Coordinates of C-alpha atoms in Angstrom, one line a residue:
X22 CA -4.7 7.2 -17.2
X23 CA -4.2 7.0 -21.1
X24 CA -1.9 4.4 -20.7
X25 CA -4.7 2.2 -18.7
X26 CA -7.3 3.5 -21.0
X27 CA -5.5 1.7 -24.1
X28 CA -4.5 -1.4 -22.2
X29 CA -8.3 -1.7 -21.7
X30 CA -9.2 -0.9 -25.1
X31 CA -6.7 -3.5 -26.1
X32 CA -8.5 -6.1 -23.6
X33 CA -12.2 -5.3 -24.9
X34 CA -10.9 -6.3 -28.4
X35 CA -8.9 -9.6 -27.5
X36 CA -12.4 -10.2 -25.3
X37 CA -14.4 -9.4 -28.5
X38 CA -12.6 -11.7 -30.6
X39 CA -12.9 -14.7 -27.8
X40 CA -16.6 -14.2 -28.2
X41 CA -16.3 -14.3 -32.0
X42 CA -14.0 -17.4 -31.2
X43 CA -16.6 -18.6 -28.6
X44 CA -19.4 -18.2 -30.9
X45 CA -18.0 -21.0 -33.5
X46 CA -17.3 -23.4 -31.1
X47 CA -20.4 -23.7 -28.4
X48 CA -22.5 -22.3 -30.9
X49 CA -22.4 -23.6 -34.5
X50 CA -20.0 -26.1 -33.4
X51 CA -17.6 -26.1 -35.7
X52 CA -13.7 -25.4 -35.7
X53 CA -12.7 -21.8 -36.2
X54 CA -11.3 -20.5 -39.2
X55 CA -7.6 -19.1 -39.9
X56 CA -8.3 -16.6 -40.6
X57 CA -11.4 -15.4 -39.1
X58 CA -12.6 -12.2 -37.5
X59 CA -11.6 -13.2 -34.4
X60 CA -8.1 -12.6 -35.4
X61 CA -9.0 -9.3 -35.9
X62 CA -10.1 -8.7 -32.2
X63 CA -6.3 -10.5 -31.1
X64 CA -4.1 -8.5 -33.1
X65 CA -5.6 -5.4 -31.7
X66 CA -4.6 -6.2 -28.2
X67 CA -1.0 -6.5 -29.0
X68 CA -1.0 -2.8 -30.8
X69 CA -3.7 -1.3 -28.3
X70 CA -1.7 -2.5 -25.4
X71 CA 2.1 -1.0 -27.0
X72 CA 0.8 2.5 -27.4
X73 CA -0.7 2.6 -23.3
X74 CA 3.4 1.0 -22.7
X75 CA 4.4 3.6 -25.3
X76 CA 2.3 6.3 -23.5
X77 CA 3.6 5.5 -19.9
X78 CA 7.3 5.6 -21.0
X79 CA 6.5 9.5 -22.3
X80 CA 5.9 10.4 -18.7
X81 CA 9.0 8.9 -17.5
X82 CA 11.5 12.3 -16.7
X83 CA 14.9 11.1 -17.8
X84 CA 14.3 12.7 -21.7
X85 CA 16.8 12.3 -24.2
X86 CA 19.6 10.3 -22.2
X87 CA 17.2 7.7 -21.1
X88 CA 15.4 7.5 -24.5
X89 CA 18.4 7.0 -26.6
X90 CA 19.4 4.3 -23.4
X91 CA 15.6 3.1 -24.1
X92 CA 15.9 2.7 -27.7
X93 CA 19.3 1.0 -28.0
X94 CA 18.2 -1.6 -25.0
X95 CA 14.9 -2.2 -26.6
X96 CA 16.5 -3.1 -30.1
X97 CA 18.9 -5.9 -28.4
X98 CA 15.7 -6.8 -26.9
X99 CA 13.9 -6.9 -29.5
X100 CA 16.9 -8.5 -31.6
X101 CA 17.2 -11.3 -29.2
X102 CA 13.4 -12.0 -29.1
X103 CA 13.4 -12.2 -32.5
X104 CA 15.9 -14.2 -33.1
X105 CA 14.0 -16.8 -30.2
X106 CA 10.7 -16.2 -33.0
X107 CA 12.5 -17.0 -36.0
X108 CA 14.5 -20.1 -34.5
X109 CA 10.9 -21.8 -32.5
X110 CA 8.1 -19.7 -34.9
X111 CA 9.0 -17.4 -37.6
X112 CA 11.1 -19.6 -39.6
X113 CA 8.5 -22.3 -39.5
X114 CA 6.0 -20.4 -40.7
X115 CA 8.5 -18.0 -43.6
X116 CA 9.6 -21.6 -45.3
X117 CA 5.5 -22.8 -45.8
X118 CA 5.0 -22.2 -49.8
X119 CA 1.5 -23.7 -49.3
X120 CA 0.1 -20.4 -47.0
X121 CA -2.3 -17.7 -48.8
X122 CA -0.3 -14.0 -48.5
X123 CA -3.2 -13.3 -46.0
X124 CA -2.8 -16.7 -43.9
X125 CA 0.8 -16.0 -44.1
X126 CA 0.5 -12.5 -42.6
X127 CA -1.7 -12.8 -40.1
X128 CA 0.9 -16.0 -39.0
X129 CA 3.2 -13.8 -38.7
X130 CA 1.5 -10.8 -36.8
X131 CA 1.6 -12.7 -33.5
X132 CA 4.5 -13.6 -33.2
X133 CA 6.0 -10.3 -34.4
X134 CA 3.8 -8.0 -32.5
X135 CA 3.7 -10.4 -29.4
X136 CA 7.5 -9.3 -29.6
X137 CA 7.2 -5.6 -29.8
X138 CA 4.6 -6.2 -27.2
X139 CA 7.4 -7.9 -24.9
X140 CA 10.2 -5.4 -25.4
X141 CA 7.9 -2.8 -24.3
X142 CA 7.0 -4.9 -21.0
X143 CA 10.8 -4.8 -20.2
X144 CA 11.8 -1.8 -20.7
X145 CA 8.8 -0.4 -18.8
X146 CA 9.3 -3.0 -16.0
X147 CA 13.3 -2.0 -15.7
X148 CA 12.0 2.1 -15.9
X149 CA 10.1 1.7 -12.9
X150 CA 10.6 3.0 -9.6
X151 CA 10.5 1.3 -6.4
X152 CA 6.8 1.6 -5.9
X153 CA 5.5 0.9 -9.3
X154 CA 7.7 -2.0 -9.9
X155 CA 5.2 -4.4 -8.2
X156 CA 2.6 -3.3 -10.9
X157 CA 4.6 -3.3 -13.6
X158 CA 6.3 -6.7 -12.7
X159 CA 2.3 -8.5 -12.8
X160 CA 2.1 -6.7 -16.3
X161 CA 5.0 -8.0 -17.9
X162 CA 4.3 -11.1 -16.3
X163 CA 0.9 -11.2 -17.9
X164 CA 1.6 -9.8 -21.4
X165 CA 4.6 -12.3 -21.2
X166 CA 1.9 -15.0 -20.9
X167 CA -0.1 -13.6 -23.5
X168 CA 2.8 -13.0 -25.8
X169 CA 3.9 -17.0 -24.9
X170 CA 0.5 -18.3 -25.7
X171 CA -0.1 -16.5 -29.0
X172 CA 3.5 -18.2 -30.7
X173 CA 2.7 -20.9 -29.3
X174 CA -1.4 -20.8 -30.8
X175 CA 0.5 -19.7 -34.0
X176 CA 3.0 -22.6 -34.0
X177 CA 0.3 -25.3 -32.9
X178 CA -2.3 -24.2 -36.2
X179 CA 1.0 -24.1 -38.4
X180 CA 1.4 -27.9 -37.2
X181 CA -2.6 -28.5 -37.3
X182 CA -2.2 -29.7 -33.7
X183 CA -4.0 -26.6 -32.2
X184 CA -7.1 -27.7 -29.8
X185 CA -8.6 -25.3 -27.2
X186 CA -7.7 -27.4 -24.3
X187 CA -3.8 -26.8 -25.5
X188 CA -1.6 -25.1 -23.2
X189 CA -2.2 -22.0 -24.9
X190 CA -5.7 -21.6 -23.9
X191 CA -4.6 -21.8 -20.1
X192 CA -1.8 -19.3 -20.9
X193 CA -4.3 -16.7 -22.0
X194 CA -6.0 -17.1 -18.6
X195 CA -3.4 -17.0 -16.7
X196 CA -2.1 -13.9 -18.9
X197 CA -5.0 -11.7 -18.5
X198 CA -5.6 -12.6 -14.5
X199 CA -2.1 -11.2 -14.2
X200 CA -3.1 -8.0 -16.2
X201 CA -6.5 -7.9 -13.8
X202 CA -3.9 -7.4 -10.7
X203 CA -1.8 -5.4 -11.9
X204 CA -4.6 -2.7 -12.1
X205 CA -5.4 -3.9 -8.6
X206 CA -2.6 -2.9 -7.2
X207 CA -2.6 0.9 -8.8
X208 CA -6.3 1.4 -7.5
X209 CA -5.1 0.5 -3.5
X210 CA -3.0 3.5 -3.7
X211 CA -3.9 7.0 -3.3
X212 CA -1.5 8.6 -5.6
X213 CA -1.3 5.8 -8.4
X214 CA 2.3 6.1 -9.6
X215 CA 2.1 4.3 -13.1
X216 CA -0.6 6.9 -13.7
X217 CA 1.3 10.3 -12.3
X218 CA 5.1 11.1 -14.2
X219 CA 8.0 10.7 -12.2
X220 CA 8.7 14.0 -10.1
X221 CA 12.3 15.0 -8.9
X222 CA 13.2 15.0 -5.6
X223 CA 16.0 16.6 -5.7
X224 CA 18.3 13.8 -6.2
X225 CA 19.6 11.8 -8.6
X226 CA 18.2 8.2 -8.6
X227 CA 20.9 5.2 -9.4
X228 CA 20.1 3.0 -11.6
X229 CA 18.5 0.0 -10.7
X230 CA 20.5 -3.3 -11.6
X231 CA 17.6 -4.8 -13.2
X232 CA 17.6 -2.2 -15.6
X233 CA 21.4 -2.5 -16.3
X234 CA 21.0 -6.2 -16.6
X235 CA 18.2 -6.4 -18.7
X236 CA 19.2 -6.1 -22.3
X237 CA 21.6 -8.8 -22.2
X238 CA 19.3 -11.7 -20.6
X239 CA 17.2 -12.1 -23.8
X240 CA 20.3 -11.9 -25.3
X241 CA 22.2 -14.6 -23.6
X242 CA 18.8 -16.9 -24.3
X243 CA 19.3 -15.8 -27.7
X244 CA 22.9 -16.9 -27.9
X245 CA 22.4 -19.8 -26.3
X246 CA 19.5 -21.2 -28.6
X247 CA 21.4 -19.8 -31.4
X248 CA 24.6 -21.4 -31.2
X249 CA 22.6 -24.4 -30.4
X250 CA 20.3 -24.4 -33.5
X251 CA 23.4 -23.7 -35.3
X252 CA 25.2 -26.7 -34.3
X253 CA 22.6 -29.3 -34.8
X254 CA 21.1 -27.6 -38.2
X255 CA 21.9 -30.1 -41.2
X256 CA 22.9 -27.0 -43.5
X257 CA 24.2 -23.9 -42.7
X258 CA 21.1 -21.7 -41.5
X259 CA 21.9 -18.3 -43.4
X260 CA 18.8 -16.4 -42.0
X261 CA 19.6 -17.4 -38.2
X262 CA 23.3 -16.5 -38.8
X263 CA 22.7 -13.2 -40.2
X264 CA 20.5 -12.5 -37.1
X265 CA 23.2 -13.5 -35.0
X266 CA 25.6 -11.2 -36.7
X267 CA 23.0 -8.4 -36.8
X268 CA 22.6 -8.9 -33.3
X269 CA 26.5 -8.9 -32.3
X270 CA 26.8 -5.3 -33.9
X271 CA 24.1 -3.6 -31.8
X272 CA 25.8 -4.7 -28.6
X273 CA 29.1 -3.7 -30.0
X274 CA 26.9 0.0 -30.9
X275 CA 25.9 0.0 -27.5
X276 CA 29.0 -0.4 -25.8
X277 CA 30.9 1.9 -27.7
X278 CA 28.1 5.0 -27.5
X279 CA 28.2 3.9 -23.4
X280 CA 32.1 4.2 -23.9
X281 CA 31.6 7.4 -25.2
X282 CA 29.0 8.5 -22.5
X283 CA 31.3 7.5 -20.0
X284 CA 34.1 9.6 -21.3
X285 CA 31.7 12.6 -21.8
X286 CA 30.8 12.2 -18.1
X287 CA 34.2 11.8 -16.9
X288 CA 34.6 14.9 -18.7
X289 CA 31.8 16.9 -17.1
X290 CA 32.9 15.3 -13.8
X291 CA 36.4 16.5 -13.9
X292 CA 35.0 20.4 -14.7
X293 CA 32.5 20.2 -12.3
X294 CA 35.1 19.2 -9.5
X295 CA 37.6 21.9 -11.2
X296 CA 34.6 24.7 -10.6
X297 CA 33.8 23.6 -7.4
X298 CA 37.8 23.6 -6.1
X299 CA 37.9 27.2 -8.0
X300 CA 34.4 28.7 -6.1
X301 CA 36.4 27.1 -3.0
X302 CA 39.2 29.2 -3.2
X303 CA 38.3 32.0 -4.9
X304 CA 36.6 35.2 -3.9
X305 CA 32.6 35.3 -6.0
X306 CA 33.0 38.6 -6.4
X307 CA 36.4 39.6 -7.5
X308 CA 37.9 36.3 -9.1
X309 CA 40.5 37.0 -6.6
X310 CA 42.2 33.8 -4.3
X311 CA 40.0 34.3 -0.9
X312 CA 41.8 33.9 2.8
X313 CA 42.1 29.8 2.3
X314 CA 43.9 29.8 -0.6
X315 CA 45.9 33.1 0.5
X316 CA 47.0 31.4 4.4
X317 CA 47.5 28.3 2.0
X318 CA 50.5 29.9 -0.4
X319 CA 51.9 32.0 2.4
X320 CA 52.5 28.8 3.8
X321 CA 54.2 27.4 0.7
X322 CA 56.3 30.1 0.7
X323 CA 57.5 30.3 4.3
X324 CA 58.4 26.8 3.5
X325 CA 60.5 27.3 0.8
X326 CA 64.2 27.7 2.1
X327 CA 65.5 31.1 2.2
X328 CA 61.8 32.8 2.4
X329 CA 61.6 36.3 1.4
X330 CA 58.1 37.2 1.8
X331 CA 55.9 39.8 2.3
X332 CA 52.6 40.9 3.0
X333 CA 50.6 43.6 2.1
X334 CA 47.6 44.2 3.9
X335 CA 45.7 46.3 1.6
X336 CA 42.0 48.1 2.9
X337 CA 40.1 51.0 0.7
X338 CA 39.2 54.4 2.8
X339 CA 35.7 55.4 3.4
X340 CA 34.0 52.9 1.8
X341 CA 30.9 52.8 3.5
X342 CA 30.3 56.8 2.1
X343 CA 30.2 54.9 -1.9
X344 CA 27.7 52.6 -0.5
X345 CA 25.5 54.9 1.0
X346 CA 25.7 57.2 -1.8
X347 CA 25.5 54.8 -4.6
X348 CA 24.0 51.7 -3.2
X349 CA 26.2 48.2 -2.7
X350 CA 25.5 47.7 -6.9
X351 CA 27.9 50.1 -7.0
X352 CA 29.9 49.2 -3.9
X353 CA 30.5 45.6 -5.7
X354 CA 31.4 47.4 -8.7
X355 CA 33.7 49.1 -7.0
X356 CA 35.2 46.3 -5.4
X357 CA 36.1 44.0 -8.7
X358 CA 37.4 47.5 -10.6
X359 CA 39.6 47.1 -7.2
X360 CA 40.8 43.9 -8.0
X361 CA 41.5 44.4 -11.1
X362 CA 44.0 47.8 -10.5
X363 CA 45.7 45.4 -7.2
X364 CA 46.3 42.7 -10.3
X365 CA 48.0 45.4 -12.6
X366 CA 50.9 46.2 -10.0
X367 CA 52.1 43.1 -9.1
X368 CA 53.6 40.1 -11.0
X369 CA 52.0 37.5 -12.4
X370 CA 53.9 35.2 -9.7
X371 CA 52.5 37.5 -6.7
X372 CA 49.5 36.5 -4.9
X373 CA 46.2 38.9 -4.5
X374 CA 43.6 37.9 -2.4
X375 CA 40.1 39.7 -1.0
X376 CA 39.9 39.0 2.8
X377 CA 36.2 40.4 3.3
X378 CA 34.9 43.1 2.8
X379 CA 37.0 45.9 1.6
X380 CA 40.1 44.5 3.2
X381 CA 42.6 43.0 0.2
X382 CA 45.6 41.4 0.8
X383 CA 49.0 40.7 -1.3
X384 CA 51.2 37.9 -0.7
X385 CA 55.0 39.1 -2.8
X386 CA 57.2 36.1 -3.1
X387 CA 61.1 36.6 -3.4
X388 CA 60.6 40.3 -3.5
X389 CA 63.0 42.7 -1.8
X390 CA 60.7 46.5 -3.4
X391 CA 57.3 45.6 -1.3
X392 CA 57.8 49.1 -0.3
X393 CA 57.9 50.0 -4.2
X394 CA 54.9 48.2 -5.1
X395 CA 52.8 49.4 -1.8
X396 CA 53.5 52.5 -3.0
X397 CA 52.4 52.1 -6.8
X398 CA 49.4 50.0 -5.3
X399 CA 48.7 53.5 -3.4
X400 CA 49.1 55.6 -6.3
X401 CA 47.2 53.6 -9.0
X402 CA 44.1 53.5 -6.5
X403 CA 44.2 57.2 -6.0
X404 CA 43.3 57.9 -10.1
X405 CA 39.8 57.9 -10.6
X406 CA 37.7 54.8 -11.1
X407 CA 34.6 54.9 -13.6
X408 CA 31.6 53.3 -11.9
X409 CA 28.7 53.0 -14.6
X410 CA 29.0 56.7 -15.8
X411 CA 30.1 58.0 -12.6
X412 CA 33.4 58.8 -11.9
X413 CA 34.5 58.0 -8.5
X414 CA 37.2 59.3 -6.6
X415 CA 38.8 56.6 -3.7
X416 CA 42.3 55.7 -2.2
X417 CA 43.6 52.9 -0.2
X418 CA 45.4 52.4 2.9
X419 CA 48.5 49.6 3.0
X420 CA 50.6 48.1 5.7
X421 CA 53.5 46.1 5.3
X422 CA 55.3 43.0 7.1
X423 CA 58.3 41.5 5.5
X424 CA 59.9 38.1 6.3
X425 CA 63.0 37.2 6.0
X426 CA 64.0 33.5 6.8
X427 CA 67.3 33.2 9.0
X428 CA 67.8 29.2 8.6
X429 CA 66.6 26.7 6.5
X430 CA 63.2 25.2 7.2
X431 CA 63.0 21.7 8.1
X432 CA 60.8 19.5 5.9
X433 CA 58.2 17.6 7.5
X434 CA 59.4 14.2 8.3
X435 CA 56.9 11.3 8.7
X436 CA 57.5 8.1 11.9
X437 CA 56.0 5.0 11.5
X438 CA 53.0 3.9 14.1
X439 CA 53.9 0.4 14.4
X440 CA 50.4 0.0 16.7
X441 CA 48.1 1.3 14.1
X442 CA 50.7 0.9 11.0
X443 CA 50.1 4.7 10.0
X444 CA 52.5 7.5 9.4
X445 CA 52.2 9.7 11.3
X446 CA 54.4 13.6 11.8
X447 CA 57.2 13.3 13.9
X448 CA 57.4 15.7 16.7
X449 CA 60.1 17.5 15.0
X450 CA 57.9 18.3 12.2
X451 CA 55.3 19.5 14.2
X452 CA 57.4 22.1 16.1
X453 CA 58.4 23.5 12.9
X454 CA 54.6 23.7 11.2
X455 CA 53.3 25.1 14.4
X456 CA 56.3 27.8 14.1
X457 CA 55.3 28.6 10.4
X458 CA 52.1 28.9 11.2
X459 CA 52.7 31.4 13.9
X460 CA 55.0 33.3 11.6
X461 CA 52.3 33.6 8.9
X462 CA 49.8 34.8 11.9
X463 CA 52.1 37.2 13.0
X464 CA 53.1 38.7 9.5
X465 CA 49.5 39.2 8.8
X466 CA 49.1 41.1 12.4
X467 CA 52.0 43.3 11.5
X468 CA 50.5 44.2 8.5
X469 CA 47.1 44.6 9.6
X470 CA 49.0 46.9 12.6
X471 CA 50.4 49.0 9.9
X472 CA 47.5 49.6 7.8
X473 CA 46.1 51.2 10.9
X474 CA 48.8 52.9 11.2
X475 CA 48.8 54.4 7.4
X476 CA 45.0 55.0 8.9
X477 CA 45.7 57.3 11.8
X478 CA 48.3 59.3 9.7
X479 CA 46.1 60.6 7.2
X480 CA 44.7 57.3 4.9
X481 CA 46.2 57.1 1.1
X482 CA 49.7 55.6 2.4
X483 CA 51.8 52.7 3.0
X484 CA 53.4 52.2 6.5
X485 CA 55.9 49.3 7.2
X486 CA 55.7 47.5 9.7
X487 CA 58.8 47.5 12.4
X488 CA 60.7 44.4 12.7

């Protein structure tokens, strides 16, 4: 609403000076002034009008990304705008020696803030959604006319050409009709949305191409009348080339801080996508691998030739009595102190996983003592584990199933589908992935038999599976 509120203060004032306007030529008749107070009531319009675009942009949710994006696309903008001023306006009216430092100023106020106007209109236009681009498309449209017709009201009185039947006048009309619809089409809808900020949905919205496109077709214009002015110019134009070169070094700024954005991202993208594979295959509690990633390295290592595996299948007695007596804060507690006492008897090689609940298992690689480290796995868990203050007193119950490859595994060959020019496993391969699968089922049912076993004979044991 503050943002409409200014663009109408901005309208009353250009309306106040076209009565001023009005007032010398239907009244007295004669042919207004340069300056006058008429000129009073235009420039306002131009400032008034920039702080509602200002305003609107504020409520826009994409913060400090989409300002910095905002600020380095409205200075090529505004660098290629000015550089279409200076060439057709500015330059014109700089080089008069014969203008009062008033005259002069005022000259160059329209032009100048016709352009801030403008790059405002843009960026606003390219920062709109999908329902408010109508709007603000009619708005840029008519502040683009209003902006055209002041240079060219500016560039006609330079040339003492200016008459109110020029086209100027008629782009005023058509500037400010434009302006008139725009509001139109805000006060049809219930829920205006270039009066209400941008809410989240819950999604991240892609950027439009208008807006990725828009900083470089001002510039394009601008390089085009450029090179242009600069090969038809008697004498080398120093103030145009400057602004050229200027110009050149905020697009090469832009691209290289959107280089480093897009490295930044890249970064954040590869971390993310490392978390996410880590909460995948890891336990949230414990830290430790969870049954994917455990059934996903016994595999590895029944493939490896030779495999000398074995599995412990690890589950803590009378568990349910610490929850009941110290409440599942405690119970998780418990569990990662666990964890941490499984990690300090095996080697760094070795493979600890939680399973579900209080059922851990541990995956030993190339180890011929699993009976050795069940054993010290049974031991450690029977010292006394410090819960918050409270000492608690628990012990764990292991079975054992060892593996012992007779021949060596057949790697997985791939055959050609000539039909649907795949690759596809042979049936070779298959037999011998469906066999390794079964083997790691089966080694985990062994050991899950045998911690029942080390169960039934009085908890606080390992038992080894028979073969």
């Amino acid at each position: 609403r503050r943002a409409w509120l200014w663009l109408s203060v901005g309208t009353g004032a250009w309306a106040a000076g076209q009565l001023v306007w009005s007032y010398y030529e239907v009244i007295l008749h004669r042919e207004v002034p340069f300056p006058s107070l008429s000129d009073v009531g235009f420039l306002i319009f131009p400032l008034a009008a920039a702080v509602g675009l200002v305003m609107w942009l504020g409520t826009q949710g994409d913060q400090l990304v989409a300002r910095t994006r905002d600020v380095l696309d409205g200075t090529i903008i505004a660098g290629s705008l000015l550089v279409l001023s200076w060439v057709t306006t500015l330059g014109s009216i700089v080089n008069q020696a014969d203008s009062s430092p008033l005259s002069l100023t005022l000259s160059l106020a329209y032009p100048i803030g016709d352009l801030i106007l403008a790059t405002l209109a843009l960026i606003a236009l390219a920062r709109g959604t999908g329902k408010e681009r109508t709007t603000l498309a009619l708005l840029a449209f008519g502040l683009g006319g209003l902006a055209f017709s002041d240079s060219l009201y500016v560039y006609l009185v330079d040339l003492g050409r200016y008459t109110s039947a020029d086209l100027a006048s008629s782009g005023w009309v058509i500037g400010f009709l434009f302006v008139g619809v725009s509001g139109l089409t805000v006060g049809r809808r219930t829920t205006p949305a270039l009066l209400e900020p941008a809410t989240g949905t819950g999604t991240v919205p892609k950027p439009s191409k208008l807006r990725l496109c828009l900083p470089y077709v001002p510039l394009v214009a601008a390089g085009v009348v450029l090179c242009v002015n600069l090969l038809t110019a008697s004498s080398t134009p120093v103030v145009q080339l400057l602004l050229g070169i200027a110009l050149v070094l905020l697009v090469l700024t832009r691209q290289f801080l959107s280089m480093a954005d897009n490295l930044r991202l890249l970064a954040a993208l590869a971390e993310a996508r490392d978390q996410l594979e880590h909460q995948a295959l890891h336990d949230s509690l414990t830290g430790l691998a969870n049954r994917v990633l455990f059934a996903d390295r016994l595999d590895r290592a029944l493939l490896q030739p030779g495999a000398n595996v074995s599995v412990l299948f690890c589950d803590l007695d009378d568990f349910k009595l610490v929850n009941d007596r110290l409440g599942h804060a405690a119970g998780d507690l418990l569990l990662q102190r666990v964890a941490e006492k499984l990690l300090e008897c095996v080697r760094i090689t070795d493979t600890v996983a939680r399973l579900g609940g209080d059922e851990f298992a541990i995956l030993l690689e190339d180890a011929t003592d699993s009976v050795q480290v069940a054993d010290r796995v049974v031991a450690r868990l029977n010292e006394p584990i410090d819960l918050a203050g409270n000492a608690v007193r628990t012990s764990i119950s292991v079975g054992i199933a060892h593996h012992e490859a007779t021949s060596v595994p057949v790697e997985v060959e791939l055959r050609a589908d000539v039909t649907r020019r795949t690759r596809v496993p042979s049936a070779e391969s298959l037999s011998v992935q469906a066999q390794r699968q079964a083997t790691a089922a089966l080694l985990l049912q062994h050991a899950d038999t045998a911690m029942y076993a080390a169960k039934g004979a009085g908890k606080s044991r390992a038992v080894l599976a028979e073969d």
